[in-house]
GROMACS .gro file of C-alpha atoms in nm:
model
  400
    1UNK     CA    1   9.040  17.068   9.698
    2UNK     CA    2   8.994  16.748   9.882
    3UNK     CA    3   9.156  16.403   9.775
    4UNK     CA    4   8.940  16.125   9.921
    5UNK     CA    5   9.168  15.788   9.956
    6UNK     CA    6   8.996  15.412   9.962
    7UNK     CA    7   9.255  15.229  10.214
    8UNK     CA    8   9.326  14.883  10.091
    9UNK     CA    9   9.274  14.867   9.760
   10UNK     CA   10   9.521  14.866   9.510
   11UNK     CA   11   9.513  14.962   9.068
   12UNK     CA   12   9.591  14.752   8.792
   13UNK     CA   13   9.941  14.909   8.698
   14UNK     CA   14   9.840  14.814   8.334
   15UNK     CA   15   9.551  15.145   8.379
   16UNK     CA   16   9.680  15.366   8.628
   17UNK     CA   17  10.056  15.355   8.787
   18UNK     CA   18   9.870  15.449   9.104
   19UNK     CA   19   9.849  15.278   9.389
   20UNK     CA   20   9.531  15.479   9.513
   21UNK     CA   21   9.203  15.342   9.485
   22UNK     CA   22   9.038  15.714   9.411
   23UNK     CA   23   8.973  15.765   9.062
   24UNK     CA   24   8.897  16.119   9.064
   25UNK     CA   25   8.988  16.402   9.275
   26UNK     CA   26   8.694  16.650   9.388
   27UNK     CA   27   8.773  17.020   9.381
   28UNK     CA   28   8.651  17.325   9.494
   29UNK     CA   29   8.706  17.680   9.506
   30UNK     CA   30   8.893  17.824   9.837
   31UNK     CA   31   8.727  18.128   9.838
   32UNK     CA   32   8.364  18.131   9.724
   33UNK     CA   33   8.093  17.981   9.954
   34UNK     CA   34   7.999  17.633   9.781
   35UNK     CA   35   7.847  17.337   9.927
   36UNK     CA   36   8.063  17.044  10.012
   37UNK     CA   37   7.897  16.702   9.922
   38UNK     CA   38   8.133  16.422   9.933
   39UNK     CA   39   7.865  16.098  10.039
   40UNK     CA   40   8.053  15.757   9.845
   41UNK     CA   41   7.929  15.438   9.840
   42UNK     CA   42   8.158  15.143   9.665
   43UNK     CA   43   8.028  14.918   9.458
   44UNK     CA   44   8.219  14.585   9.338
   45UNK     CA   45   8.136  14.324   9.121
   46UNK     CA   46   8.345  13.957   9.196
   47UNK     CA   47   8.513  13.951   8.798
   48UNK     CA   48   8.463  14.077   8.433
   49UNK     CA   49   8.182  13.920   8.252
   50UNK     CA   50   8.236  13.716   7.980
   51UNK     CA   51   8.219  13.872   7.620
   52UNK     CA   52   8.104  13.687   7.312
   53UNK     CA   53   8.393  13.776   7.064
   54UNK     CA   54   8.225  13.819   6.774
   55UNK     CA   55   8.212  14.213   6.723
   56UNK     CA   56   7.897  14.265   6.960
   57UNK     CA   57   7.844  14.343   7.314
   58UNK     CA   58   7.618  14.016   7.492
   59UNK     CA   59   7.536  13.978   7.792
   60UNK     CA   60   7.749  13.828   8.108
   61UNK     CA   61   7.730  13.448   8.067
   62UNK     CA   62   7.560  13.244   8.337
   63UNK     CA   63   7.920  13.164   8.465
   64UNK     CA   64   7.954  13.495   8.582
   65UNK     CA   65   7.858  13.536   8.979
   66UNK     CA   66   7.910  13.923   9.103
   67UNK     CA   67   8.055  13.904   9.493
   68UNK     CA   68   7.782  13.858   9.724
   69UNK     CA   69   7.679  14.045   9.921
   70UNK     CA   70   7.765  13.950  10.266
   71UNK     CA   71   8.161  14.057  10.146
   72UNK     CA   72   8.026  14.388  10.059
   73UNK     CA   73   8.008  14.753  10.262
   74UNK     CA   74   7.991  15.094  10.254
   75UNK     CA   75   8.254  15.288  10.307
   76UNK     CA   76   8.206  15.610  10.308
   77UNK     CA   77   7.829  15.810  10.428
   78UNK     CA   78   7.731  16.126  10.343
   79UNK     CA   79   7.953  16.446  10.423
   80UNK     CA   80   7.872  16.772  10.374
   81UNK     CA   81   7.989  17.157  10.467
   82UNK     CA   82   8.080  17.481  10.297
   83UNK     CA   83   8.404  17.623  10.162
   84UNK     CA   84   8.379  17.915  10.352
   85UNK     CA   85   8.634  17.929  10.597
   86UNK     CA   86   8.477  17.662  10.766
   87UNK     CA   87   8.572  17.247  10.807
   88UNK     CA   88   8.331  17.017  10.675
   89UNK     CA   89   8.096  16.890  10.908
   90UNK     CA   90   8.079  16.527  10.871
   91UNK     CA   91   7.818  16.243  10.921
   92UNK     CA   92   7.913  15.874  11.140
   93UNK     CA   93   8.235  16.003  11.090
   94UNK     CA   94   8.559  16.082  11.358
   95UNK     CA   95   8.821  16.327  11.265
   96UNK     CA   96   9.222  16.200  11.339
   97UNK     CA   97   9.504  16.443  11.423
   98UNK     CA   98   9.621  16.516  11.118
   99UNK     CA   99   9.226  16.653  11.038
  100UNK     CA  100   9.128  16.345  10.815
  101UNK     CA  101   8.794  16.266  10.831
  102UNK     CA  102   8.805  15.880  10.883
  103UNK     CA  103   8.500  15.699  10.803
  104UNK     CA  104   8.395  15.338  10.925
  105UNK     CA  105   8.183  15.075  10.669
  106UNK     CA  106   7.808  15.072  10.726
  107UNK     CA  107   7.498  14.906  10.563
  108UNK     CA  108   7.545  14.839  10.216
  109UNK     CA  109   7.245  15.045   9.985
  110UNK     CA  110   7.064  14.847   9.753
  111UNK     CA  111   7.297  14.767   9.426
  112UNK     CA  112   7.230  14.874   9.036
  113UNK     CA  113   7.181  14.631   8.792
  114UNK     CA  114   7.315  14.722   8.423
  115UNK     CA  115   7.286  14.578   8.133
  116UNK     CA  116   7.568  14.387   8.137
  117UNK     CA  117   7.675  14.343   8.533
  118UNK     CA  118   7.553  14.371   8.894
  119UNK     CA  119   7.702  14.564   9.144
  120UNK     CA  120   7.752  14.551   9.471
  121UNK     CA  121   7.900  14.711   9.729
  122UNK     CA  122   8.294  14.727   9.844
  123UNK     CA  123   8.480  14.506  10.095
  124UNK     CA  124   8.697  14.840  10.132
  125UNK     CA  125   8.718  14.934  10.475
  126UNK     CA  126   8.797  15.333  10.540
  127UNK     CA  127   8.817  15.619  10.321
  128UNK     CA  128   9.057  15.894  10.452
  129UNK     CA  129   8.959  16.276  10.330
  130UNK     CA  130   9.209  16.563  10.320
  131UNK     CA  131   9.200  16.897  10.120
  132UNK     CA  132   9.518  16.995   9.972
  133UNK     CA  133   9.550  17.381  10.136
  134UNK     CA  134   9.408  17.494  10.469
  135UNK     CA  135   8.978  17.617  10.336
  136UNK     CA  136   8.994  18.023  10.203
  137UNK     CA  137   9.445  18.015  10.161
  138UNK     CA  138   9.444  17.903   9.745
  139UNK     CA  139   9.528  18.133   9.528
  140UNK     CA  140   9.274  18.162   9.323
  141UNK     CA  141   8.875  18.145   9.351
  142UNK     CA  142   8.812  17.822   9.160
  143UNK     CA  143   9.008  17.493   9.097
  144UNK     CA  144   8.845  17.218   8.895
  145UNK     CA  145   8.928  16.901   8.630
  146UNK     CA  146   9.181  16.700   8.819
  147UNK     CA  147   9.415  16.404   8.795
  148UNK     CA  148   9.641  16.217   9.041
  149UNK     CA  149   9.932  15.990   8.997
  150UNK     CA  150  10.179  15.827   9.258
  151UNK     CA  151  10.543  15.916   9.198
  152UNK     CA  152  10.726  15.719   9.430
  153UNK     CA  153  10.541  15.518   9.746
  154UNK     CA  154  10.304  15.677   9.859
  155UNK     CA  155  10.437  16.057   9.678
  156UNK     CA  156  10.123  16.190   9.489
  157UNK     CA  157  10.127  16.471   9.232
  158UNK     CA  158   9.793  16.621   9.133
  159UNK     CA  159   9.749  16.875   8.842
  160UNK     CA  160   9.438  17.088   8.816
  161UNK     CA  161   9.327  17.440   8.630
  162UNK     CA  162   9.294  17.736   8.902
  163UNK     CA  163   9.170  18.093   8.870
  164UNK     CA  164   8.870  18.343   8.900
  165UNK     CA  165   8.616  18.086   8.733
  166UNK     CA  166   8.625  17.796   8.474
  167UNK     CA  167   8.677  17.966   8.102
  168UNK     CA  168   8.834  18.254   8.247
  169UNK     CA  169   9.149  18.393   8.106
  170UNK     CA  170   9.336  18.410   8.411
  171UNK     CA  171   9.282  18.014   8.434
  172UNK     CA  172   9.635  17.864   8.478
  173UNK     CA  173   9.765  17.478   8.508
  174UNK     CA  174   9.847  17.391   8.915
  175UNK     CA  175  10.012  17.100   9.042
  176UNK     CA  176  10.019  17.039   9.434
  177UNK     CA  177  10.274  16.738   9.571
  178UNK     CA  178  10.237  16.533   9.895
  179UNK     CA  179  10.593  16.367   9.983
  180UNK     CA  180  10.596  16.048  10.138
  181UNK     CA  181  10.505  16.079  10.526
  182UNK     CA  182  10.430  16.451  10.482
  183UNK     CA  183  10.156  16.554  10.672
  184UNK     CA  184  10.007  16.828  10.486
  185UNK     CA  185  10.028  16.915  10.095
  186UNK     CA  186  10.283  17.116   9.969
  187UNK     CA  187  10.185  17.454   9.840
  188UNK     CA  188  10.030  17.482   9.481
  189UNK     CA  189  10.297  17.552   9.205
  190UNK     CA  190  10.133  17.728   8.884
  191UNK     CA  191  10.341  17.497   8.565
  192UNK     CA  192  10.192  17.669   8.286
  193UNK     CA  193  10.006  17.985   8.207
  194UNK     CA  194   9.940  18.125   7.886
  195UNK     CA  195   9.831  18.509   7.913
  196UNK     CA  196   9.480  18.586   7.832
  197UNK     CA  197   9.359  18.259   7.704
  198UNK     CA  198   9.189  18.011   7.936
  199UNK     CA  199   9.329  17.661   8.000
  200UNK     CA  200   9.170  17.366   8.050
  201UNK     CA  201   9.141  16.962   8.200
  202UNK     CA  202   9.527  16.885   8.299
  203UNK     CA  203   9.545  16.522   8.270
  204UNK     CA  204   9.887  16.324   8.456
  205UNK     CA  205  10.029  16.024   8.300
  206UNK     CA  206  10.363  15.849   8.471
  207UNK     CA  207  10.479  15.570   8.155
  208UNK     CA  208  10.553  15.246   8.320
  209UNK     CA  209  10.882  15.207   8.115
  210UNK     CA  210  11.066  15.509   8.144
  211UNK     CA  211  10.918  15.714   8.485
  212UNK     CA  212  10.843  15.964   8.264
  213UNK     CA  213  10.543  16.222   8.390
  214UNK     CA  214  10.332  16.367   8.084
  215UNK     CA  215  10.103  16.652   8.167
  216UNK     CA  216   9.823  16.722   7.853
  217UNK     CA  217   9.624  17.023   7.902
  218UNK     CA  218   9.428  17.212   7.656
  219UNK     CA  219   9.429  17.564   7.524
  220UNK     CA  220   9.148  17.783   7.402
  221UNK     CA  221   8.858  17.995   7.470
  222UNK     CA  222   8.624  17.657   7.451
  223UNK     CA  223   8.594  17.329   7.453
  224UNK     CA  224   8.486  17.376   7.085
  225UNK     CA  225   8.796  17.564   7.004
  226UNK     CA  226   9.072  17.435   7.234
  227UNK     CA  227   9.391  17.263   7.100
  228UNK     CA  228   9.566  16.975   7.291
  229UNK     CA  229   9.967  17.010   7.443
  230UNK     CA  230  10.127  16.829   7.592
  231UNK     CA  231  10.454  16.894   7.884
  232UNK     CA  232  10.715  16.616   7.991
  233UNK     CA  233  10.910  16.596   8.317
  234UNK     CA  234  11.220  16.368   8.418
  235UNK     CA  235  11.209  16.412   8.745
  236UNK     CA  236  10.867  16.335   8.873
  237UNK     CA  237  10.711  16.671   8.769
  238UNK     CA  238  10.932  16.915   8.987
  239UNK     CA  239  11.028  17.083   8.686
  240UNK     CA  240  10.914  17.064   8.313
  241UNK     CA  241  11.000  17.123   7.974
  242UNK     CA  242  10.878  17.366   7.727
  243UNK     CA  243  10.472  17.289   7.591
  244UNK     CA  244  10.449  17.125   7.277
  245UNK     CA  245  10.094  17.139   7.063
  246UNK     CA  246   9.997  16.804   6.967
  247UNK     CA  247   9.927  16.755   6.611
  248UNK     CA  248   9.624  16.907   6.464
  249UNK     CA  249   9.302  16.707   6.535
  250UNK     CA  250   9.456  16.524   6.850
  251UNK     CA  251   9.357  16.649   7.169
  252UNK     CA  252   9.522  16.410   7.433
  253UNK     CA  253   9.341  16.267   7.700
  254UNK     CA  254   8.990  16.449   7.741
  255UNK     CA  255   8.956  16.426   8.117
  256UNK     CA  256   9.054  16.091   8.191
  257UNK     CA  257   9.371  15.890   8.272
  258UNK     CA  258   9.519  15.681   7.954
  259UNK     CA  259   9.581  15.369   7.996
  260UNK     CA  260   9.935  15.146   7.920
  261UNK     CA  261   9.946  14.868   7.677
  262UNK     CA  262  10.194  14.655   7.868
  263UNK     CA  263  10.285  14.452   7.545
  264UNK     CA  264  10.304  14.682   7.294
  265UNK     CA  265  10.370  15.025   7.529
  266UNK     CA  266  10.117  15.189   7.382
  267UNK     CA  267   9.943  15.499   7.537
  268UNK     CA  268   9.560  15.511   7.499
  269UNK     CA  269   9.421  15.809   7.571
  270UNK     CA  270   9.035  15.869   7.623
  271UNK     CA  271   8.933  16.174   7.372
  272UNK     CA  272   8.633  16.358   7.301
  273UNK     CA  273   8.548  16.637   7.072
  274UNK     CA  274   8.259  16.871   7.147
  275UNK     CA  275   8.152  17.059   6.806
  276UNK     CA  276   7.860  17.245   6.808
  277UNK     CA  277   7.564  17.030   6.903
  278UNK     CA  278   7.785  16.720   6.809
  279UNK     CA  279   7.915  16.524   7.055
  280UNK     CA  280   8.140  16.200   7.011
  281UNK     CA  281   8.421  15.998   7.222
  282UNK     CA  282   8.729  15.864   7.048
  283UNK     CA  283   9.078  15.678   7.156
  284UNK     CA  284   9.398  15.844   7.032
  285UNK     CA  285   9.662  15.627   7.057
  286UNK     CA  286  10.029  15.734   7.056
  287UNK     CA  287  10.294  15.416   7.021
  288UNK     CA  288  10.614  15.591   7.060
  289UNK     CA  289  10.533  15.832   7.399
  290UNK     CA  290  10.382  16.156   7.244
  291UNK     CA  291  10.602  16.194   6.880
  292UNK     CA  292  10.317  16.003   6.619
  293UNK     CA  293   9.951  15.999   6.720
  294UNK     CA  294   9.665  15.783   6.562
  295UNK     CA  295   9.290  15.831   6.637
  296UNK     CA  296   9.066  15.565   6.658
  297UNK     CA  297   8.691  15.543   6.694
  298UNK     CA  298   8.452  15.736   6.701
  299UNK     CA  299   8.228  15.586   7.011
  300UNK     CA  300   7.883  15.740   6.898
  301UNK     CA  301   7.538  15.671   6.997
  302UNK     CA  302   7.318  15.608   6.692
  303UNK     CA  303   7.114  15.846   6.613
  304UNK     CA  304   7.197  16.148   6.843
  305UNK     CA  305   7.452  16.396   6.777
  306UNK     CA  306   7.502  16.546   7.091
  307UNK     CA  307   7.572  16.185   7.262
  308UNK     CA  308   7.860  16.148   7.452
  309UNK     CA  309   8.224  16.272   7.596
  310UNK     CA  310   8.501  16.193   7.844
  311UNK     CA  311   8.514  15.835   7.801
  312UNK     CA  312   8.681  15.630   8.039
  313UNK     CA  313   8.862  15.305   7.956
  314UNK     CA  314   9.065  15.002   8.063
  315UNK     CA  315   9.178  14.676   7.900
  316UNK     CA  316   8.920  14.389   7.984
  317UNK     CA  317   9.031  14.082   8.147
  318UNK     CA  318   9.030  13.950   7.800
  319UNK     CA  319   9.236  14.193   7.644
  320UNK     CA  320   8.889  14.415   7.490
  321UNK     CA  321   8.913  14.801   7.492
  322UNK     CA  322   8.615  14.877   7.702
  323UNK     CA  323   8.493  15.252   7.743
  324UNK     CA  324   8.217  15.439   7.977
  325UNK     CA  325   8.155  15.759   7.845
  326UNK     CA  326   7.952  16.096   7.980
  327UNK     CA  327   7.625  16.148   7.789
  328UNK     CA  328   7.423  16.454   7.726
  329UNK     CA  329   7.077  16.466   7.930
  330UNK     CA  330   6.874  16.365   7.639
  331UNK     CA  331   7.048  16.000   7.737
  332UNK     CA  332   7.096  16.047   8.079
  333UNK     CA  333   7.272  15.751   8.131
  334UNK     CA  334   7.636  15.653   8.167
  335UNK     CA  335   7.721  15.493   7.832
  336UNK     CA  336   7.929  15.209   7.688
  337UNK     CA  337   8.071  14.991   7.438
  338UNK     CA  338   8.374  14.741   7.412
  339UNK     CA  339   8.620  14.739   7.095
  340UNK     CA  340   8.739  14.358   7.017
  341UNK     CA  341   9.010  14.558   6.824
  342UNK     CA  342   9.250  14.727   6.993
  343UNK     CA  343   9.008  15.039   6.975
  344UNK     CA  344   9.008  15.023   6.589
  345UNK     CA  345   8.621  14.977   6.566
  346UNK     CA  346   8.394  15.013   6.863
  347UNK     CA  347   7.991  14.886   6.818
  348UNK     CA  348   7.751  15.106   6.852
  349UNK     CA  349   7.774  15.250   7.258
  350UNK     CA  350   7.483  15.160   7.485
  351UNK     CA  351   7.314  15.331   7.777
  352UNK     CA  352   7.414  15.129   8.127
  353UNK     CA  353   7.145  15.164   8.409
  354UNK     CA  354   7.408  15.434   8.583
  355UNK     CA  355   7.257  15.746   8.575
  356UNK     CA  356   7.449  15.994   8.412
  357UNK     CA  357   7.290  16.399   8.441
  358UNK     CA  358   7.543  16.504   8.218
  359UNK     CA  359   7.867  16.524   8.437
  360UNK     CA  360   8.252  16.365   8.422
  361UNK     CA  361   8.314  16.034   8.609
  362UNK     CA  362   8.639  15.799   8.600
  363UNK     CA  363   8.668  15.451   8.608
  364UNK     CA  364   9.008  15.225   8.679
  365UNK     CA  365   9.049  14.874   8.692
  366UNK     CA  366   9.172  14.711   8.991
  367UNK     CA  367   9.463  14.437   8.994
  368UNK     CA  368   9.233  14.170   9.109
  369UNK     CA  369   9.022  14.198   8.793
  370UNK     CA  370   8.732  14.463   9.008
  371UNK     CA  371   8.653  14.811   8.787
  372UNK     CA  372   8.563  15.092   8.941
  373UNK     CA  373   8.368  15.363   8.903
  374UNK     CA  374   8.372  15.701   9.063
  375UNK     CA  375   8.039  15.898   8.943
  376UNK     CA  376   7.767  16.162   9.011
  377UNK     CA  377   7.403  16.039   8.951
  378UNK     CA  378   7.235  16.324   9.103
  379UNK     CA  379   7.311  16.681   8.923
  380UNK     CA  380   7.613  16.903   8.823
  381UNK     CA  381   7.471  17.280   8.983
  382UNK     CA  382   7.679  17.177   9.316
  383UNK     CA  383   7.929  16.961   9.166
  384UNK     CA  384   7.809  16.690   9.390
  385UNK     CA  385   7.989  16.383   9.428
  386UNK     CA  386   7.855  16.005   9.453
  387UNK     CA  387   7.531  16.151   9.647
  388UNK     CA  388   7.257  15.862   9.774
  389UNK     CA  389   6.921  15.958   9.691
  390UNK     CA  390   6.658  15.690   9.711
  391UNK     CA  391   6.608  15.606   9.301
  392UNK     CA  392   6.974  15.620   9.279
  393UNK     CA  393   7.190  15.449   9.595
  394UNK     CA  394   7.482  15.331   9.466
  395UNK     CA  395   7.711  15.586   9.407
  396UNK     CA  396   8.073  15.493   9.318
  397UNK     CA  397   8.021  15.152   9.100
  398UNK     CA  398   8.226  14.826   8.996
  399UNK     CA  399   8.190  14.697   8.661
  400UNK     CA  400   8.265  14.335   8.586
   0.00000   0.00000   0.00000
């Protein structure tokens, strides 16, 4: 597993009570031979566009200028290796002594355009890399769907699903800690394990108000069959209480952080459900942390079933519920749409010009106004990350 860290750069409290500006970590198994691709490229637009309020997504006005381009670099080139008992070799890159890979800014690549922004790329000046166990010394094959918080300054917890392969029914809930000033991770703690059925996509969530750490996972043999629970902690997730099933037809967060509504301490959760060749994103919203649930949406594409999952959202600068969700390859694209609503009602979701071959992303929202996106544009077979190829060279993205 490796956490990659943008130095600098700080959330929006309102999204994500972390301080990091890495929206997603990247993990891989510690014993099976897999390529390593880990090539990022930031991309920033100067501010939110501005939304027509009327129910429909426009648009940015003319008023809306994206940051040029002379404040803009890359921050991070391409890395690759193999988790085979060997480091990864990296690219324009030095290695400190505590075996980060520390990488300085280059040329920025030519920026997207989407339907509703231009990006360009980050001011953020060094990306640090570290994998949470020494390569071939996890215990277990494969490690996958993660999520990150900050417990204290600079104290991360990260929860992920670990065993043999994803699906498997050995496939347990992990959670690995790094203690402020620590050097190296400490060792992986299994914090939930239910015997002979797979589980799935832990997601972390620290509530503003009370410090309290919720940990949703999923339980089933399937996507299509899994049920959502959900485990608290008071004490910054060394220990936990018993699961709890969340009511029938909520699934907690899909794959994504929630989000905090800082007037109302609400919890918005980014859902999905994936039925059998049906495919559609919804917001479950819970206003007293975890007891009551409501489900809002759905986010659908018109006219195809199989559209989209794993939305991502944040709270526009205007106060609008804005999602980017994972399509299916007959879209290809990543896709979006903005609720005026609170989530209540969302238009009918767009393609953006991101590609989008079928595989999870995250977004957050930065405190200066900045959202960012962490993505793959290339394919899923080696669970690349944020890869440059020529039709595609932007890589992690900033909406505005």
């Amino acid at each position: 597993m490796v956490v990659l860290r943008a130095k600098g750069v700080r959330n929006s409290r309102a999204c994500l009570p972390s301080r990091i500006a890495v929206l997603r970590m990247v993990i891989f198994g510690g014993f099976l031979s897999l390529s390593l691709v880990l090539p990022i490229t930031v991309l920033f637009s100067n501010r939110l566009p501005a939304f027509e309020t009327d129910g429909k997504q426009q648009r940015p006005s003319a008023s809306t200028s994206p940051m040029s381009s002379e404040h803009s670099t890359s921050v991070l080139p391409r890395l690759r290796g193999s988790i085979n008992g060997h480091g990864p070799e990296t690219n324009e890159a030095e290695t400190n002594k505590e075996g980060r890979a520390e990488v300085a800014a280059k040329a920025p690549p030519k920026a997207h355009r989407t339907r509703d922004s231009l990006l360009t790329v980050s001011g953020a000046k060094l990306i640090s890399k570290e994998f949470l166990w020494p390569l071939g010394y996890a215990p277990f094959n494969n490690a996958h769907a993660s999520s990150i918080i900050e417990i204290e300054p600079d104290e991360f917890l990260v929860a992920y699903f670990g065993g043999s392969k994803e699906g498997a029914k050995d496939v347990a809930i992990w959670t690995s800690r790094k203690q402020a000033d620590a050097k190296v991770w400490d060792p992986p703690v299994m914090v939930v394990d239910e015997s002979g059925v797979p589980l799935w996509n832990p997601v972390l969530f620290k509530v503003p108000a009370t410090g309290e750490v919720l940990l949703f996972f999923k339980i089933g043999h399937s996507p299509e069959s899994w049920t959502g629970h959900l485990q608290r902690s008071s004490d910054g997730g060394r220990t936990w209480g018993s699961p709890t099933a969340l009511p029938a037809g909520i699934v907690g967060p899909a794959k994504n952080k929630p989000v905090y509504g800082m007037e109302d301490g609400a919890i918005y959760c980014p859902s999905s459900t994936e039925s059998y060749q049906a495919w559609s994103a919804w917001v479950e919203v819970t206003r007293d942390n975890g007891v009551t649930w409501q489900r809002l949406g759905p986010i659908v594409v018109p006219g195809i079933n199989k559209g989209v999952i794993q939305p991502s959202i944040f709270f526009t600068n205007e106060g609008h519920l804005r999602a980017f969700c994972r399509s299916s390859r007959q879209i290809g694209k990543v896709v979006t749409s903005t609720s005026y609503d609170g989530g209540y009602q969302w238009p009918p979701a767009s393609p953006t010009d991101v590609p989008n071959p079928n595989c999870g992303f995250d977004v957050v929202k930065l405190t200066d106004g900045r959202v960012v996106m962490v993505h793959n544009t290339v394919n899923r077979a080696v669970l690349e990350v944020s890869p440059v190829p020529r039709a595609c060279p932007s890589s992690i993205a900033c909406f505005g």
